[in-house]
């Protein structure tokens, strides 16, 4: 599988086979095992593997400097939110994710070649192991040096990569005889290739991958034009082995952990923690699904009871996990992830709520916002972008903590209802799929579900890898297979870019497909990027068809029509687009860019477009945001957008190489969505906004005219929709609103400026009158009760009241309930065909079901009824049969009494 052995042999390594796992590995000294857990235990704890101690940021600097001295250009880290530049995964899981798919496919040049980066990466596939094994992290720093080799530019390949790795390890003082290179295969993010896993003293420190293939949807692979050196050095693990601390957490978040210990008062037994890390580091929770079994194995190794181990390890494991999770959240939130119930927002919320649960188990009184502040203050000295988003991070955390509290409160009713249904199905234990669904759909933590269930004697078993299972279900975009439609015609020439003001054109008919015409060139804009297509006409001598829709299939534009297609292949035709429609869509499209830019100014740079639809009369833009937009914020967004219009800024629209555009503008280019291709069309409103966009735009912002925001709504958790109008439609809306205001003022015989105060006065008076009416109704009801109470009759030992009253349904229900203090059953009806029944507690205990009595009586009225055994209501259209309905109720009660 791997043949690059010459360099290893030159460095003094020899090939061996691990007696434990069977893997092939290379080592300078003769050895029987491969050097990775579980074949080898950690032997660096208390015995550092390097010549000096490094903290995380020192080893990060050392790594960057080492490779910079060897010709690698250092680049800035990418956001952990991979959806900024790719649409197949949510979060960055390795440094190679930065360059997929555009660089790895050969479409785009890398930002440097070779390069080195220290990339924060997030993987939640081991979230349940975090804190327990000593080495697992949700967020880790991957040191990567990369080289992109093409046919005309070979940078370096296997030999240099192996040599660099060996030199770096020895450079920081690692004994070469402790290093092993294990042969393996790597796959991730859409690429794969052979690799070496590099281990020292029982822990894997780096992976050297030689990417040569693209992973196909069916699991196969195909060669790619580039041969890519993709290395991943786990810098947290380097800091760990250099310090020899019990866990990687102690080595990397020491100051944060110290404060957490101080806040919780958790006692620390370093001897037990160190031995626990050595043994637990060899076991993944996935291998031993039951934590009790894992605890037992570790306890046996330590020579203590499982109870002692639990008491010593569990609180510190929670502290470690809290330190890790808050670090992960700091990067997520600073880089633009908005917690929600979908996609990357779901993963952020999962980490937030797991952290809150761990804090509860530790009995912490501090808020998560307080703990998050400790972590942010620790990180912001090394990451300016986290410092810039300090308040933003804390605001989101504070809001999420309050939402979590509401979820837990609301969750009790949902869990109790679920258990009721499961018991009806003769189940005594909650199935895993139900447990996951309650968390996935309602956000109820499994631990909360277990607590509620145990109160009613129902069993709930939580898998130790529960959060891992849930994270894996939501870690990547679900691919929807697209219909593979291909039109075998030459590429359509798009004239609307060259002639943005053009309305008429000539073209040749290339063919007909279904209800569509294919031309060699067109002015019709095909639907895309949230902008509807143009409409208009295509005509030739003796033939004219109306084009209702244009769409782009591959590189071919299909002009669809409802008319009979009378055009012939090869003939020259004339086309004309609807000018008013095009103008309004164009204005709305540029207005969309201005509103997004204004929203980022007002709400923060976490704002990102989550969808858009331009229209003729109105358009909408969906924005990622963690709370509702206030009216004051909306007014300011509208004001800023119109300010940009009044400045009459000329737009700069041009085609650029993707890599050059990204270097100049960053990923803000993809605000409107990731666009394909090595060349992208960049639409810049200088000093305001820049996006990669294929839509039609005005020449200057002043051409838009008035922008008016109509309304905003929350369309889903974490997404706010702004609906707006621009140009002539905005003026129409403004005039319509003015007419409504004037008509409303005329109703009150006041001027529009007096309307708010007048409306408030009338509303206050109306509330006072409503309260007075309610008070009078209560008094009348009391009088009616006094009048009816004396009409108790005995039906075979059952004291009942049956009567008609002048009251509405609610009044009758209140009266009936109060009258059950004097009677066993009460039946009241009114002249509107409504009937109400109530039964005393004693009568219900004796078996009376007043809902059945009312249902029977309501059928006489030609309607229906229902409710509970002690209170029910019914109604029907047969108002003239009220007395018959009451007699039916009397008969039912008499039968019960008998």
mmCIF file with all atom_site columns, N, CA and C in Angstrom, residues 512-517 524 534-538 543-551 558-567:
data_model
loop_
_atom_site.group_PDB
_atom_site.id
_atom_site.type_symbol
_atom_site.label_atom_id
_atom_site.label_alt_id
_atom_site.label_comp_id
_atom_site.label_asym_id
_atom_site.label_entity_id
_atom_site.label_seq_id
_atom_site.pdbx_PDB_ins_code
_atom_site.Cartn_x
_atom_site.Cartn_y
_atom_site.Cartn_z
_atom_site.occupancy
_atom_site.B_iso_or_equiv
_atom_site.pdbx_formal_charge
_atom_site.auth_seq_id
_atom_site.auth_comp_id
_atom_site.auth_asym_id
_atom_site.auth_atom_id
_atom_site.pdbx_PDB_model_num
ATOM 1  N N  . UNK A 1 512 ? -35.002 22.308 -30.032 1.00 0.00 ? 512 UNK A N  1
ATOM 2  C CA . UNK A 1 512 ? -36.148 22.347 -29.124 1.00 0.00 ? 512 UNK A CA 1
ATOM 3  C C  . UNK A 1 512 ? -36.054 21.152 -28.183 1.00 0.00 ? 512 UNK A C  1
ATOM 4  N N  . UNK A 1 513 ? -36.318 21.400 -26.882 1.00 0.00 ? 513 UNK A N  1
ATOM 5  C CA . UNK A 1 513 ? -36.332 20.323 -25.896 1.00 0.00 ? 513 UNK A CA 1
ATOM 6  C C  . UNK A 1 513 ? -37.587 20.478 -25.044 1.00 0.00 ? 513 UNK A C  1
ATOM 7  N N  . UNK A 1 514 ? -38.470 19.460 -25.088 1.00 0.00 ? 514 UNK A N  1
ATOM 8  C CA . UNK A 1 514 ? -39.744 19.501 -24.378 1.00 0.00 ? 514 UNK A CA 1
ATOM 9  C C  . UNK A 1 514 ? -40.490 20.783 -24.725 1.00 0.00 ? 514 UNK A C  1
ATOM 10 N N  . UNK A 1 515 ? -40.762 21.644 -23.713 1.00 0.00 ? 515 UNK A N  1
ATOM 11 C CA . UNK A 1 515 ? -41.487 22.886 -23.981 1.00 0.00 ? 515 UNK A CA 1
ATOM 12 C C  . UNK A 1 515 ? -40.548 24.080 -24.067 1.00 0.00 ? 515 UNK A C  1
ATOM 13 N N  . UNK A 1 516 ? -39.285 23.832 -24.417 1.00 0.00 ? 516 UNK A N  1
ATOM 14 C CA . UNK A 1 516 ? -38.296 24.897 -24.413 1.00 0.00 ? 516 UNK A CA 1
ATOM 15 C C  . UNK A 1 516 ? -37.530 25.032 -25.714 1.00 0.00 ? 516 UNK A C  1
ATOM 16 N N  . UNK A 1 517 ? -37.059 26.257 -25.960 1.00 0.00 ? 517 UNK A N  1
ATOM 17 C CA . UNK A 1 517 ? -36.262 26.581 -27.141 1.00 0.00 ? 517 UNK A CA 1
ATOM 18 C C  . UNK A 1 517 ? -34.831 26.850 -26.711 1.00 0.00 ? 517 UNK A C  1
ATOM 19 N N  . UNK A 1 524 ? -32.076 36.672 -22.144 1.00 0.00 ? 524 UNK A N  1
ATOM 20 C CA . UNK A 1 524 ? -32.936 36.214 -21.048 1.00 0.00 ? 524 UNK A CA 1
ATOM 21 C C  . UNK A 1 524 ? -32.067 35.726 -19.882 1.00 0.00 ? 524 UNK A C  1
ATOM 22 N N  . UNK A 1 534 ? -35.958 36.176 -16.507 1.00 0.00 ? 534 UNK A N  1
ATOM 23 C CA . UNK A 1 534 ? -36.668 37.144 -17.337 1.00 0.00 ? 534 UNK A CA 1
ATOM 24 C C  . UNK A 1 534 ? -37.824 36.448 -18.057 1.00 0.00 ? 534 UNK A C  1
ATOM 25 N N  . UNK A 1 535 ? -38.778 37.246 -18.483 1.00 0.00 ? 535 UNK A N  1
ATOM 26 C CA . UNK A 1 535 ? -39.842 36.771 -19.372 1.00 0.00 ? 535 UNK A CA 1
ATOM 27 C C  . UNK A 1 535 ? -39.845 37.678 -20.598 1.00 0.00 ? 535 UNK A C  1
ATOM 28 N N  . UNK A 1 536 ? -40.570 37.265 -21.632 1.00 0.00 ? 536 UNK A N  1
ATOM 29 C CA . UNK A 1 536 ? -40.612 38.093 -22.839 1.00 0.00 ? 536 UNK A CA 1
ATOM 30 C C  . UNK A 1 536 ? -41.077 37.293 -24.033 1.00 0.00 ? 536 UNK A C  1
ATOM 31 N N  . UNK A 1 537 ? -40.542 37.621 -25.213 1.00 0.00 ? 537 UNK A N  1
ATOM 32 C CA . UNK A 1 537 ? -40.979 36.991 -26.459 1.00 0.00 ? 537 UNK A CA 1
ATOM 33 C C  . UNK A 1 537 ? -39.777 36.584 -27.302 1.00 0.00 ? 537 UNK A C  1
ATOM 34 N N  . UNK A 1 538 ? -39.973 35.538 -28.088 1.00 0.00 ? 538 UNK A N  1
ATOM 35 C CA . UNK A 1 538 ? -39.065 35.173 -29.174 1.00 0.00 ? 538 UNK A CA 1
ATOM 36 C C  . UNK A 1 538 ? -39.926 35.071 -30.422 1.00 0.00 ? 538 UNK A C  1
ATOM 37 N N  . UNK A 1 543 ? -44.231 33.807 -36.686 1.00 0.00 ? 543 UNK A N  1
ATOM 38 C CA . UNK A 1 543 ? -44.248 33.012 -35.437 1.00 0.00 ? 543 UNK A CA 1
ATOM 39 C C  . UNK A 1 543 ? -43.828 33.877 -34.262 1.00 0.00 ? 543 UNK A C  1
ATOM 40 N N  . UNK A 1 544 ? -44.588 33.800 -33.190 1.00 0.00 ? 544 UNK A N  1
ATOM 41 C CA . UNK A 1 544 ? -44.242 34.541 -31.963 1.00 0.00 ? 544 UNK A CA 1
ATOM 42 C C  . UNK A 1 544 ? -44.647 33.706 -30.754 1.00 0.00 ? 544 UNK A C  1
ATOM 43 N N  . UNK A 1 545 ? -43.709 33.453 -29.843 1.00 0.00 ? 545 UNK A N  1
ATOM 44 C CA . UNK A 1 545 ? -44.027 32.677 -28.646 1.00 0.00 ? 545 UNK A CA 1
ATOM 45 C C  . UNK A 1 545 ? -43.646 33.476 -27.408 1.00 0.00 ? 545 UNK A C  1
ATOM 46 N N  . UNK A 1 546 ? -44.450 33.313 -26.379 1.00 0.00 ? 546 UNK A N  1
ATOM 47 C CA . UNK A 1 546 ? -44.216 33.985 -25.096 1.00 0.00 ? 546 UNK A CA 1
ATOM 48 C C  . UNK A 1 546 ? -43.310 33.113 -24.239 1.00 0.00 ? 546 UNK A C  1
ATOM 49 N N  . UNK A 1 547 ? -42.212 33.661 -23.749 1.00 0.00 ? 547 UNK A N  1
ATOM 50 C CA . UNK A 1 547 ? -41.286 32.934 -22.878 1.00 0.00 ? 547 UNK A CA 1
ATOM 51 C C  . UNK A 1 547 ? -41.698 33.199 -21.429 1.00 0.00 ? 547 UNK A C  1
ATOM 52 N N  . UNK A 1 548 ? -42.123 32.145 -20.764 1.00 0.00 ? 548 UNK A N  1
ATOM 53 C CA . UNK A 1 548 ? -42.602 32.285 -19.375 1.00 0.00 ? 548 UNK A CA 1
ATOM 54 C C  . UNK A 1 548 ? -41.493 32.078 -18.357 1.00 0.00 ? 548 UNK A C  1
ATOM 55 N N  . UNK A 1 549 ? -40.423 31.369 -18.773 1.00 0.00 ? 549 UNK A N  1
ATOM 56 C CA . UNK A 1 549 ? -39.377 31.012 -17.810 1.00 0.00 ? 549 UNK A CA 1
ATOM 57 C C  . UNK A 1 549 ? -38.109 30.621 -18.566 1.00 0.00 ? 549 UNK A C  1
ATOM 58 N N  . UNK A 1 550 ? -36.960 31.013 -18.032 1.00 0.00 ? 550 UNK A N  1
ATOM 59 C CA . UNK A 1 550 ? -35.681 30.594 -18.602 1.00 0.00 ? 550 UNK A CA 1
ATOM 60 C C  . UNK A 1 550 ? -34.858 29.933 -17.501 1.00 0.00 ? 550 UNK A C  1
ATOM 61 N N  . UNK A 1 551 ? -34.255 28.802 -17.828 1.00 0.00 ? 551 UNK A N  1
ATOM 62 C CA . UNK A 1 551 ? -33.419 28.112 -16.842 1.00 0.00 ? 551 UNK A CA 1
ATOM 63 C C  . UNK A 1 551 ? -32.131 27.638 -17.492 1.00 0.00 ? 551 UNK A C  1
ATOM 64 N N  . UNK A 1 558 ? -32.359 27.162 -21.446 1.00 0.00 ? 558 UNK A N  1
ATOM 65 C CA . UNK A 1 558 ? -33.592 26.637 -22.037 1.00 0.00 ? 558 UNK A CA 1
ATOM 66 C C  . UNK A 1 558 ? -34.695 27.661 -21.809 1.00 0.00 ? 558 UNK A C  1
ATOM 67 N N  . UNK A 1 559 ? -35.324 28.115 -22.911 1.00 0.00 ? 559 UNK A N  1
ATOM 68 C CA . UNK A 1 559 ? -36.391 29.121 -22.862 1.00 0.00 ? 559 UNK A CA 1
ATOM 69 C C  . UNK A 1 559 ? -37.730 28.400 -22.928 1.00 0.00 ? 559 UNK A C  1
ATOM 70 N N  . UNK A 1 560 ? -38.459 28.332 -21.816 1.00 0.00 ? 560 UNK A N  1
ATOM 71 C CA . UNK A 1 560 ? -39.697 27.547 -21.764 1.00 0.00 ? 560 UNK A CA 1
ATOM 72 C C  . UNK A 1 560 ? -40.908 28.414 -22.107 1.00 0.00 ? 560 UNK A C  1
ATOM 73 N N  . UNK A 1 561 ? -41.911 27.761 -22.746 1.00 0.00 ? 561 UNK A N  1
ATOM 74 C CA . UNK A 1 561 ? -43.109 28.471 -23.169 1.00 0.00 ? 561 UNK A CA 1
ATOM 75 C C  . UNK A 1 561 ? -44.331 27.566 -23.045 1.00 0.00 ? 561 UNK A C  1
ATOM 76 N N  . UNK A 1 562 ? -45.507 28.194 -22.920 1.00 0.00 ? 562 UNK A N  1
ATOM 77 C CA . UNK A 1 562 ? -46.758 27.441 -22.946 1.00 0.00 ? 562 UNK A CA 1
ATOM 78 C C  . UNK A 1 562 ? -47.349 27.415 -24.357 1.00 0.00 ? 562 UNK A C  1
ATOM 79 N N  . UNK A 1 563 ? -46.763 28.209 -25.253 1.00 0.00 ? 563 UNK A N  1
ATOM 80 C CA . UNK A 1 563 ? -47.275 28.290 -26.621 1.00 0.00 ? 563 UNK A CA 1
ATOM 81 C C  . UNK A 1 563 ? -46.763 27.118 -27.461 1.00 0.00 ? 563 UNK A C  1
ATOM 82 N N  . UNK A 1 564 ? -47.441 26.892 -28.568 1.00 0.00 ? 564 UNK A N  1
ATOM 83 C CA . UNK A 1 564 ? -46.950 25.899 -29.524 1.00 0.00 ? 564 UNK A CA 1
ATOM 84 C C  . UNK A 1 564 ? -45.664 26.445 -30.157 1.00 0.00 ? 564 UNK A C  1
ATOM 85 N N  . UNK A 1 565 ? -44.629 25.632 -30.154 1.00 0.00 ? 565 UNK A N  1
ATOM 86 C CA . UNK A 1 565 ? -43.339 26.094 -30.666 1.00 0.00 ? 565 UNK A CA 1
ATOM 87 C C  . UNK A 1 565 ? -43.336 25.987 -32.191 1.00 0.00 ? 565 UNK A C  1
ATOM 88 N N  . UNK A 1 566 ? -43.348 27.170 -32.827 1.00 0.00 ? 566 UNK A N  1
ATOM 89 C CA . UNK A 1 566 ? -43.407 27.221 -34.286 1.00 0.00 ? 566 UNK A CA 1
ATOM 90 C C  . UNK A 1 566 ? -42.074 27.621 -34.900 1.00 0.00 ? 566 UNK A C  1
ATOM 91 N N  . UNK A 1 567 ? -41.028 27.658 -34.097 1.00 0.00 ? 567 UNK A N  1
ATOM 92 C CA . UNK A 1 567 ? -39.701 28.032 -34.577 1.00 0.00 ? 567 UNK A CA 1
ATOM 93 C C  . UNK A 1 567 ? -38.996 26.814 -35.149 1.00 0.00 ? 567 UNK A C  1
#
